[in-house]
PDB file of C-alpha atoms in Angstrom:
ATOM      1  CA  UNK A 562      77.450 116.470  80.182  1.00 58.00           C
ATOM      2  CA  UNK A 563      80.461 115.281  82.498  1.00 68.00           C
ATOM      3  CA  UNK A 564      81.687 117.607  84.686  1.00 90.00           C
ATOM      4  CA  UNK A 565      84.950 116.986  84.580  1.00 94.00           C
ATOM      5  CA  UNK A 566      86.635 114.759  81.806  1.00 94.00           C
ATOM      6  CA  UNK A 567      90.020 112.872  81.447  1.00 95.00           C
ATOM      7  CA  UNK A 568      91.361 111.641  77.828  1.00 95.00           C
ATOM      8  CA  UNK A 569      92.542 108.977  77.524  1.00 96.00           C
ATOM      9  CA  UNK A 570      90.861 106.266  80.495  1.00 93.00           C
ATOM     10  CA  UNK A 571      93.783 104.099  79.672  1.00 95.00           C
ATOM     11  CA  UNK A 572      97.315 104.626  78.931  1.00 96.00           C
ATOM     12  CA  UNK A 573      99.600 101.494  78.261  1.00 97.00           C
ATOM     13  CA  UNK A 574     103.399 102.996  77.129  1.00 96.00           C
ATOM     14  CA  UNK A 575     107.075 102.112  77.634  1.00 96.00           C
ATOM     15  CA  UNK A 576     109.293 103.087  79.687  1.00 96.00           C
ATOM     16  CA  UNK A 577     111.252 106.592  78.013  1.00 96.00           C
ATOM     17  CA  UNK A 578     107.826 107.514  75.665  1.00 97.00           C
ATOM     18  CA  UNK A 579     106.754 110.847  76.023  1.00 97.00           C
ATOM     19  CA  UNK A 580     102.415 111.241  76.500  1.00 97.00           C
ATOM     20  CA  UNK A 581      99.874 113.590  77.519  1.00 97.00           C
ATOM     21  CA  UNK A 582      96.790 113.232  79.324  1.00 97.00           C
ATOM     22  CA  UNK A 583      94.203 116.043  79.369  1.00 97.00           C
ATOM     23  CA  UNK A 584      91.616 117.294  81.392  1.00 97.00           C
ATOM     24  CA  UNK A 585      88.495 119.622  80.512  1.00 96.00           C
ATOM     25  CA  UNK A 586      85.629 121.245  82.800  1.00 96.00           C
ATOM     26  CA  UNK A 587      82.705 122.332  82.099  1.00 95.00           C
ATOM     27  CA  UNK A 588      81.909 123.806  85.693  1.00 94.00           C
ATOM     28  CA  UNK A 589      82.983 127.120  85.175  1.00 93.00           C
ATOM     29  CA  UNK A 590      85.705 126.990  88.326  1.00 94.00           C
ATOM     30  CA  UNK A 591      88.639 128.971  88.364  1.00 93.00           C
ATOM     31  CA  UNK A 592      90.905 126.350  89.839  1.00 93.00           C
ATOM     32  CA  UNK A 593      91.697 123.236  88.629  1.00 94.00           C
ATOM     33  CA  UNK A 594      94.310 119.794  90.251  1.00 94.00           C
ATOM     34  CA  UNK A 595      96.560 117.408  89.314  1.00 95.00           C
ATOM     35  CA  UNK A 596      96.746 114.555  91.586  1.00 94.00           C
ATOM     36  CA  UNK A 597      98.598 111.021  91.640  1.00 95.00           C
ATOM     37  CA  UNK A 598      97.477 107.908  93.255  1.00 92.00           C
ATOM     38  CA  UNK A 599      99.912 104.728  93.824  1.00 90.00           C
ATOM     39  CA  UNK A 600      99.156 101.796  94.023  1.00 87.00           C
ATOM     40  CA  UNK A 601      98.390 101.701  97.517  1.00 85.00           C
ATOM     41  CA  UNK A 602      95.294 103.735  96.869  1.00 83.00           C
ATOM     42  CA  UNK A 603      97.701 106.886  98.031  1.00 87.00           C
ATOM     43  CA  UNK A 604      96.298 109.711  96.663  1.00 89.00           C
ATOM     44  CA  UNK A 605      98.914 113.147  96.789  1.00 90.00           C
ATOM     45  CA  UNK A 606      98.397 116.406  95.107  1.00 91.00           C
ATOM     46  CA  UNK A 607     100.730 117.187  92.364  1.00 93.00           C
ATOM     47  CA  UNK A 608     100.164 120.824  90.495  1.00 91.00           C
ATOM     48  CA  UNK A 609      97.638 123.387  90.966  1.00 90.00           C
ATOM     49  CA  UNK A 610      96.273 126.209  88.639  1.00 91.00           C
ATOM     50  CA  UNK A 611      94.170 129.528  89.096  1.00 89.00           C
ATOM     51  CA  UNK A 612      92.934 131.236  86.324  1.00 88.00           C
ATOM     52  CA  UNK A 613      95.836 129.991  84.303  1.00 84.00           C
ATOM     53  CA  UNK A 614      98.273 130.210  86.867  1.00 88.00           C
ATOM     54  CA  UNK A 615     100.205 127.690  88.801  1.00 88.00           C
ATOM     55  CA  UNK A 616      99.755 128.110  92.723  1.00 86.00           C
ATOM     56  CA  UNK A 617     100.516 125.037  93.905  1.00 83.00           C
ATOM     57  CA  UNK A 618     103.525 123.065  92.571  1.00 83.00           C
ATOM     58  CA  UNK A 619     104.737 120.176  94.793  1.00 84.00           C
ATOM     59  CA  UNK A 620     108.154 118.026  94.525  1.00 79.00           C
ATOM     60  CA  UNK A 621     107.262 116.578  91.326  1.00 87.00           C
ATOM     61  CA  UNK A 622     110.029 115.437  88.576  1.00 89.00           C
ATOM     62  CA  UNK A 623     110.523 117.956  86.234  1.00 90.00           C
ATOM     63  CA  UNK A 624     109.428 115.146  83.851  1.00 95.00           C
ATOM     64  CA  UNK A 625     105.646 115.914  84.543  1.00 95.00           C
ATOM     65  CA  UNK A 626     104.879 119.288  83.376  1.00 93.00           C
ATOM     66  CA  UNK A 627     101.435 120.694  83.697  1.00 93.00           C
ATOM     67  CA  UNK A 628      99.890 123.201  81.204  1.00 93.00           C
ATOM     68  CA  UNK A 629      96.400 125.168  81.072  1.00 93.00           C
ATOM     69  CA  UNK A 630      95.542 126.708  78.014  1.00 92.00           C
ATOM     70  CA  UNK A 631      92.150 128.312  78.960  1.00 92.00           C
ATOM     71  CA  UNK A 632      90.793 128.060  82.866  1.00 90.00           C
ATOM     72  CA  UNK A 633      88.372 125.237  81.580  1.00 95.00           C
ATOM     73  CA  UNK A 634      91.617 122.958  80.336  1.00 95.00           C
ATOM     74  CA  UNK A 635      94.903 121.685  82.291  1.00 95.00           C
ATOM     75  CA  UNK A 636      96.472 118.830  80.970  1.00 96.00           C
ATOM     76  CA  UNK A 637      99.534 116.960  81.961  1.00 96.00           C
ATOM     77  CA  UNK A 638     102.570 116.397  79.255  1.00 96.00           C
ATOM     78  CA  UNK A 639     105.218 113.486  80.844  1.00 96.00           C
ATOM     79  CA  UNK A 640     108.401 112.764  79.988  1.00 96.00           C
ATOM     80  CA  UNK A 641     110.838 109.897  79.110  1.00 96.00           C
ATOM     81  CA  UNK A 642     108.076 107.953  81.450  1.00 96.00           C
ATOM     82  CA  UNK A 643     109.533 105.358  83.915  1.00 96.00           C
ATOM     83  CA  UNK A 644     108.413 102.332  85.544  1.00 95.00           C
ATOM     84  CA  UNK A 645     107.279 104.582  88.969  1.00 93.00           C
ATOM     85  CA  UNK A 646     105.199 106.757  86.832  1.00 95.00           C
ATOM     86  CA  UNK A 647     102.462 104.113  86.687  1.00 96.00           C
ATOM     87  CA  UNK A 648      99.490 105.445  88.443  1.00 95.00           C
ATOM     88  CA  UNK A 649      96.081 106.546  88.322  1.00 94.00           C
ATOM     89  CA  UNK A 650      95.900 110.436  87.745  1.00 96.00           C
ATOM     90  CA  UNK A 651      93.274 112.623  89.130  1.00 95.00           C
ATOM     91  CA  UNK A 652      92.241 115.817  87.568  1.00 95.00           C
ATOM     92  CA  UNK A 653      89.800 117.840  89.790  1.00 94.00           C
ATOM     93  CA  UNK A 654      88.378 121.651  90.154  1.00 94.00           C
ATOM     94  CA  UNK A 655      86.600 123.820  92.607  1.00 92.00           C
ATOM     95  CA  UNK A 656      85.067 126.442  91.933  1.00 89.00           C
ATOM     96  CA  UNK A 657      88.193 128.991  92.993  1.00 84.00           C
ATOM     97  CA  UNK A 658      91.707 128.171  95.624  1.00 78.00           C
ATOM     98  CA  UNK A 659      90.110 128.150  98.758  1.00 76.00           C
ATOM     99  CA  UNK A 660      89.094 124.328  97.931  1.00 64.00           C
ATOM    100  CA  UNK A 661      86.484 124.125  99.712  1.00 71.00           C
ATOM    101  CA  UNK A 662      84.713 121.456  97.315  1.00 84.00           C
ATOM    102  CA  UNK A 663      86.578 119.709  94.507  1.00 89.00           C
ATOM    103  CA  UNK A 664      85.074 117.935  91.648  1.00 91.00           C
ATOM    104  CA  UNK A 665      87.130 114.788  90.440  1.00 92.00           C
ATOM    105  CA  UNK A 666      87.520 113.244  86.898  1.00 93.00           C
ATOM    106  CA  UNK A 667      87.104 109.826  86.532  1.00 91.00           C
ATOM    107  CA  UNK A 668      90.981 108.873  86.584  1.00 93.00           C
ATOM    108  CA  UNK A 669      93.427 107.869  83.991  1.00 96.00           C
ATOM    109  CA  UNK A 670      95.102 104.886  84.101  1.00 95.00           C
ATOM    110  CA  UNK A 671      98.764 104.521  83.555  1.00 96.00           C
ATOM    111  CA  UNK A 672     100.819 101.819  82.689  1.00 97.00           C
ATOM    112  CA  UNK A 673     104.676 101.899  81.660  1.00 96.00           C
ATOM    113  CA  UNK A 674     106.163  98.776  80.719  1.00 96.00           C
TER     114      UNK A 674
ATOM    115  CA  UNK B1414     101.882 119.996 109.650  1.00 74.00           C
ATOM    116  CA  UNK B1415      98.127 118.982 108.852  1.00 81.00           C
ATOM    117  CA  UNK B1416      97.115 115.505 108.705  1.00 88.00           C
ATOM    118  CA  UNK B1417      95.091 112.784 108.998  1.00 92.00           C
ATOM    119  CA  UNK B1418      95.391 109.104 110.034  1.00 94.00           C
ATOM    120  CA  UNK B1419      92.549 106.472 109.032  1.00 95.00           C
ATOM    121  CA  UNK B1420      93.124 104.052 111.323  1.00 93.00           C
ATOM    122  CA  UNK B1421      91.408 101.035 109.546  1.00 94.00           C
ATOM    123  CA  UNK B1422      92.741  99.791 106.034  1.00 94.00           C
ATOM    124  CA  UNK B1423      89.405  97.639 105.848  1.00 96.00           C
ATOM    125  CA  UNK B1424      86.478  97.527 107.559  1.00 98.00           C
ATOM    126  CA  UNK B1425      83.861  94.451 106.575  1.00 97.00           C
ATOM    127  CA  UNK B1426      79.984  94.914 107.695  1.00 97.00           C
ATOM    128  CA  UNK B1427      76.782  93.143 106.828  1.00 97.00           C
ATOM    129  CA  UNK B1428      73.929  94.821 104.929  1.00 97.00           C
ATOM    130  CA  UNK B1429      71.729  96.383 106.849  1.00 97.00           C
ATOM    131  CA  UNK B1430      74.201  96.850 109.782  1.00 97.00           C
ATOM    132  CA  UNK B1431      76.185 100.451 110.830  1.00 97.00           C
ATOM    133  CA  UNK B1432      79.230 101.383 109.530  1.00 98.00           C
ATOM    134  CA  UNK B1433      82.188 103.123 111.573  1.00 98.00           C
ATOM    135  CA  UNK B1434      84.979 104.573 109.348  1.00 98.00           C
ATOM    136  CA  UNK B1435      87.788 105.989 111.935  1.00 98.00           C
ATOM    137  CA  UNK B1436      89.686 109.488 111.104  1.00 97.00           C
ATOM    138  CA  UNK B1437      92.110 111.106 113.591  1.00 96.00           C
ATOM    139  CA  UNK B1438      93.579 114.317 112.527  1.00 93.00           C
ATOM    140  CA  UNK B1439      96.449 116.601 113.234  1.00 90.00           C
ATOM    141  CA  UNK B1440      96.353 120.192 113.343  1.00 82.00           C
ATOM    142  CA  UNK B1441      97.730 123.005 115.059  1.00 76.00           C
ATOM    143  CA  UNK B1442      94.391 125.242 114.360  1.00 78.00           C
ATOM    144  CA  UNK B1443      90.804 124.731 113.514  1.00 78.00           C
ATOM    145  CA  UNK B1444      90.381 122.454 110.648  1.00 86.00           C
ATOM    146  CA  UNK B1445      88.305 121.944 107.542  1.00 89.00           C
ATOM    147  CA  UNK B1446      88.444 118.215 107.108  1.00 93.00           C
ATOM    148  CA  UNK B1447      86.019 116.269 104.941  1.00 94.00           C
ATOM    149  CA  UNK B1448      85.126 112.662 103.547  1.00 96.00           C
ATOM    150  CA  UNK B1449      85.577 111.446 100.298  1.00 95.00           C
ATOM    151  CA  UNK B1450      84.476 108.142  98.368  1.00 95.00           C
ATOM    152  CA  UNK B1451      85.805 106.565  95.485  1.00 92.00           C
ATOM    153  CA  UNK B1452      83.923 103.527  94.055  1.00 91.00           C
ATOM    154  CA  UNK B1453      85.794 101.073  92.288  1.00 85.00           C
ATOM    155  CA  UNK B1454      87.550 102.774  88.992  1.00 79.00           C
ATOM    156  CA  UNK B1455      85.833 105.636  89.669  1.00 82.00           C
ATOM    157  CA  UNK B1456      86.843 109.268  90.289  1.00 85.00           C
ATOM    158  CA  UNK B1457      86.540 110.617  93.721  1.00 90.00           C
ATOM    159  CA  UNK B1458      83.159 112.190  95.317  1.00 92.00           C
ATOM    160  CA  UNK B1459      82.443 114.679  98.440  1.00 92.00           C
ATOM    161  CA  UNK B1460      80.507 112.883 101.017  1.00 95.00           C
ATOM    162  CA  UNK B1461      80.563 115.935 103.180  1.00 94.00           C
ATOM    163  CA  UNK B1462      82.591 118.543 104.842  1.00 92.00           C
ATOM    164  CA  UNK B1463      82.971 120.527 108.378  1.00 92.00           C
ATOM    165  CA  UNK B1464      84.169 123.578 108.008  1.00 83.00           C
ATOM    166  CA  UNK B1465      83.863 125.065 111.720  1.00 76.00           C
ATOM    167  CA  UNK B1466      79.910 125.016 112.194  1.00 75.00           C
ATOM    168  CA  UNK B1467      77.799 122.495 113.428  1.00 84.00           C
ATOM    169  CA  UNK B1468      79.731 119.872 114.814  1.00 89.00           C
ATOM    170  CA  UNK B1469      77.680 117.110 113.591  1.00 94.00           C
ATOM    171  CA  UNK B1470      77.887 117.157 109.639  1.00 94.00           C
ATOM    172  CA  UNK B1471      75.196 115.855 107.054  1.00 95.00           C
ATOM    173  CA  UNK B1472      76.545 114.558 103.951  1.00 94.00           C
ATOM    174  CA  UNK B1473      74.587 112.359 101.567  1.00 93.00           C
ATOM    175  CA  UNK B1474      73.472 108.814 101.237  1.00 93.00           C
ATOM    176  CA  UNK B1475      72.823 108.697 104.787  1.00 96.00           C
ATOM    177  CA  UNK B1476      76.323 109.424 106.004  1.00 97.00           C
ATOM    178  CA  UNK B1477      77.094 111.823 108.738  1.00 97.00           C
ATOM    179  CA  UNK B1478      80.625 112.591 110.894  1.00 97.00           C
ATOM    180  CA  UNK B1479      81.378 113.961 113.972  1.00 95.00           C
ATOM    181  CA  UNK B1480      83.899 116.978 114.558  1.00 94.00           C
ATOM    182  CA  UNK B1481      85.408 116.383 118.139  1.00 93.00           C
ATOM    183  CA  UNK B1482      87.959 118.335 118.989  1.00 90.00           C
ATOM    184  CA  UNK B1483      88.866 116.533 123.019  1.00 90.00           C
ATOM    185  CA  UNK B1484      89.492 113.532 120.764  1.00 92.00           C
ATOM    186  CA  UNK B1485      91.299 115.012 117.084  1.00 93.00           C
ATOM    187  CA  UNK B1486      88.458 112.847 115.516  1.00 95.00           C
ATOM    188  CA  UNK B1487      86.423 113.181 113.021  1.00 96.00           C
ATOM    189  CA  UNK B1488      84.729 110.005 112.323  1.00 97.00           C
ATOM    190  CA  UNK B1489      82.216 108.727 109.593  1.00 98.00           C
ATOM    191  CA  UNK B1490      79.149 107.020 110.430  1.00 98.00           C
ATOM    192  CA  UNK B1491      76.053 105.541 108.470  1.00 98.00           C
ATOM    193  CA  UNK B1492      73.188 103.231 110.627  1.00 97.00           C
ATOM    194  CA  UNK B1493      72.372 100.820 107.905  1.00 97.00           C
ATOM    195  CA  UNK B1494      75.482  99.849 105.120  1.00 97.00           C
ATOM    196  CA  UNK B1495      73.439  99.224 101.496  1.00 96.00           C
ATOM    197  CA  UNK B1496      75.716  97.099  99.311  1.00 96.00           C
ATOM    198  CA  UNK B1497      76.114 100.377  96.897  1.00 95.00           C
ATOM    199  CA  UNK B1498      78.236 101.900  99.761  1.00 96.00           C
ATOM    200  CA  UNK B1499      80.933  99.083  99.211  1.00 96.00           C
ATOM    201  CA  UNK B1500      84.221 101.587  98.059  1.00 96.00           C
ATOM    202  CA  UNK B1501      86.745 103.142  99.618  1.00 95.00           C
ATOM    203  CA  UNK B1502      86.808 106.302 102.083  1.00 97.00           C
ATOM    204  CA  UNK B1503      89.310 108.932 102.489  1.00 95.00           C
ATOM    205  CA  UNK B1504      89.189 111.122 105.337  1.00 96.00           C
ATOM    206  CA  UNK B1505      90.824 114.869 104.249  1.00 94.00           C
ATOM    207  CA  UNK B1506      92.231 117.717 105.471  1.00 91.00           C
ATOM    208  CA  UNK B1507      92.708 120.934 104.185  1.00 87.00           C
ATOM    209  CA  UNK B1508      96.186 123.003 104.948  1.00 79.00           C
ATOM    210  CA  UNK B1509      97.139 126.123 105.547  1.00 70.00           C
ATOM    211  CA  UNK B1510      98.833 126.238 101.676  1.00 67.00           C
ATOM    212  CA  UNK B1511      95.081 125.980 100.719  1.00 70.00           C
ATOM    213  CA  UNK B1512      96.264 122.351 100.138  1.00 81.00           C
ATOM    214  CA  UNK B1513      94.181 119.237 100.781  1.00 86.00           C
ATOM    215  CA  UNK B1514      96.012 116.020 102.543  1.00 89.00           C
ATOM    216  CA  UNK B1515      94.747 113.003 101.961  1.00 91.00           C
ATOM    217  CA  UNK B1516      94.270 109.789 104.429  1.00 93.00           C
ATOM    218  CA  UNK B1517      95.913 106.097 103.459  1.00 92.00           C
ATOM    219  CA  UNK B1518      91.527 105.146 102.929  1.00 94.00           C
ATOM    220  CA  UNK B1519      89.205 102.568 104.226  1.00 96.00           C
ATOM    221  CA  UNK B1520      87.977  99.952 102.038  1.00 96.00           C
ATOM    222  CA  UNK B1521      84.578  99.648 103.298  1.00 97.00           C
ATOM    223  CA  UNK B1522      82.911  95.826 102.478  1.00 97.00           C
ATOM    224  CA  UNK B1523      79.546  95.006 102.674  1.00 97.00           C
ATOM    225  CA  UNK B1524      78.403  91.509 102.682  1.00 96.00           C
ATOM    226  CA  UNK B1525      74.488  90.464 102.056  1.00 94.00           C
TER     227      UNK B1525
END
């Protein structure tokens, strides 16, 4: 009964391969994060969804696009992947935008060779 | 613009002895800034948050931090490391654009 869940844990690929990582919760929030962390343990907030809808989108490639089917599900489609795309991604939720408390999934790992 | 500045990369302490994780922050109003942990390929976890009350914040495993605002600090404290708290810390703060910002982390080590 994880509370939030990532698929896959580990993503090997090469560089220009197209993949998707996705992210469920079963905590009944409204709100729910993409983030990215480097490899210097930097961790930076990528796209946000409410209900659905996207509230936060930072200056990310328009290689990464996010999508949420349902307010339990927001999974991450990316694009002719490069070399700098290897990272750990971070899916997350609170229980609605005003963040007080966010919930993390246990990362996915990225590789692109 | 909100931030936050961790001003150790590493911080090494023996078992049993207290543990000072530094935060300075940057705001141009009243914060909410918390503490996170992330144990080695693990997801992140809330240690706490202070969200304009007390000043002195409870958060689990025995860790606490300290809002002062004469200082932009908000510091995380523990009296006695226990090898489990070996990870690292990231102090956070929340912005205006309901955004949270994210320190560079601590790696906390804890020797027996």
């Amino acid at each position: 009964d994880t509370a939030v869940s990532q698929t896959p844990k580990y993503l090997v690929t090469q560089m220009g391969n197209d993949k998707s990582i996705k992210c469920e919760q079963n905590l009944g929030h409204d709100t729910m994060y993409w983030y990215k962390q480097d490899s210097k343990k930097f961790l930076k907030i990528m796209f946000s969804y409410n209900n659905k809808e996207l509230i936060i989108n930072e200056t990310v490639p328009n290689r990464f696009s996010p999508k949420s089917p349902d307010k339990a599900h927001l999974n991450l489609h990316i694009n002719s992947l490069e070399l700098g795309d290897s990272a750990v991604y971070f899916c997350a939720s609170s229980q609605d935008r005003s963040q007080e408390t966010q919930y993390f999934g246990p990362g996915t790992r990225l590789l692109v060779l | 613009a909100q931030s936050v500045t961790q001003l150790d990369s590493h911080v090494s302490v023996s078992e049993g002895t207290p543990v000072l994780l530094r935060c300075n922050y940057s705001s141009s109003y009243s914060p909410s800034l918390f503490w996170y942990v992330q144990h080695p390929n693990k997801g992140l976890q809330l240690l706490l948050k202070y969200t304009s009350a007390a000043t002195l914040v409870k958060g689990i495993n025995g860790f606490e931090a300290e809002f002062k605002k004469s200082e932009t600090s908000f510091h995380l404290t523990k009296p006695s490391a226990h090898m489990s708290d070996a990870a690292e810390y990231f102090c956070v703060v929340k912005t205006g654009f309901q955004k949270l910002v994210f320190g560079t982390g601590t790696r906390l080590l804890v020797s027996p």
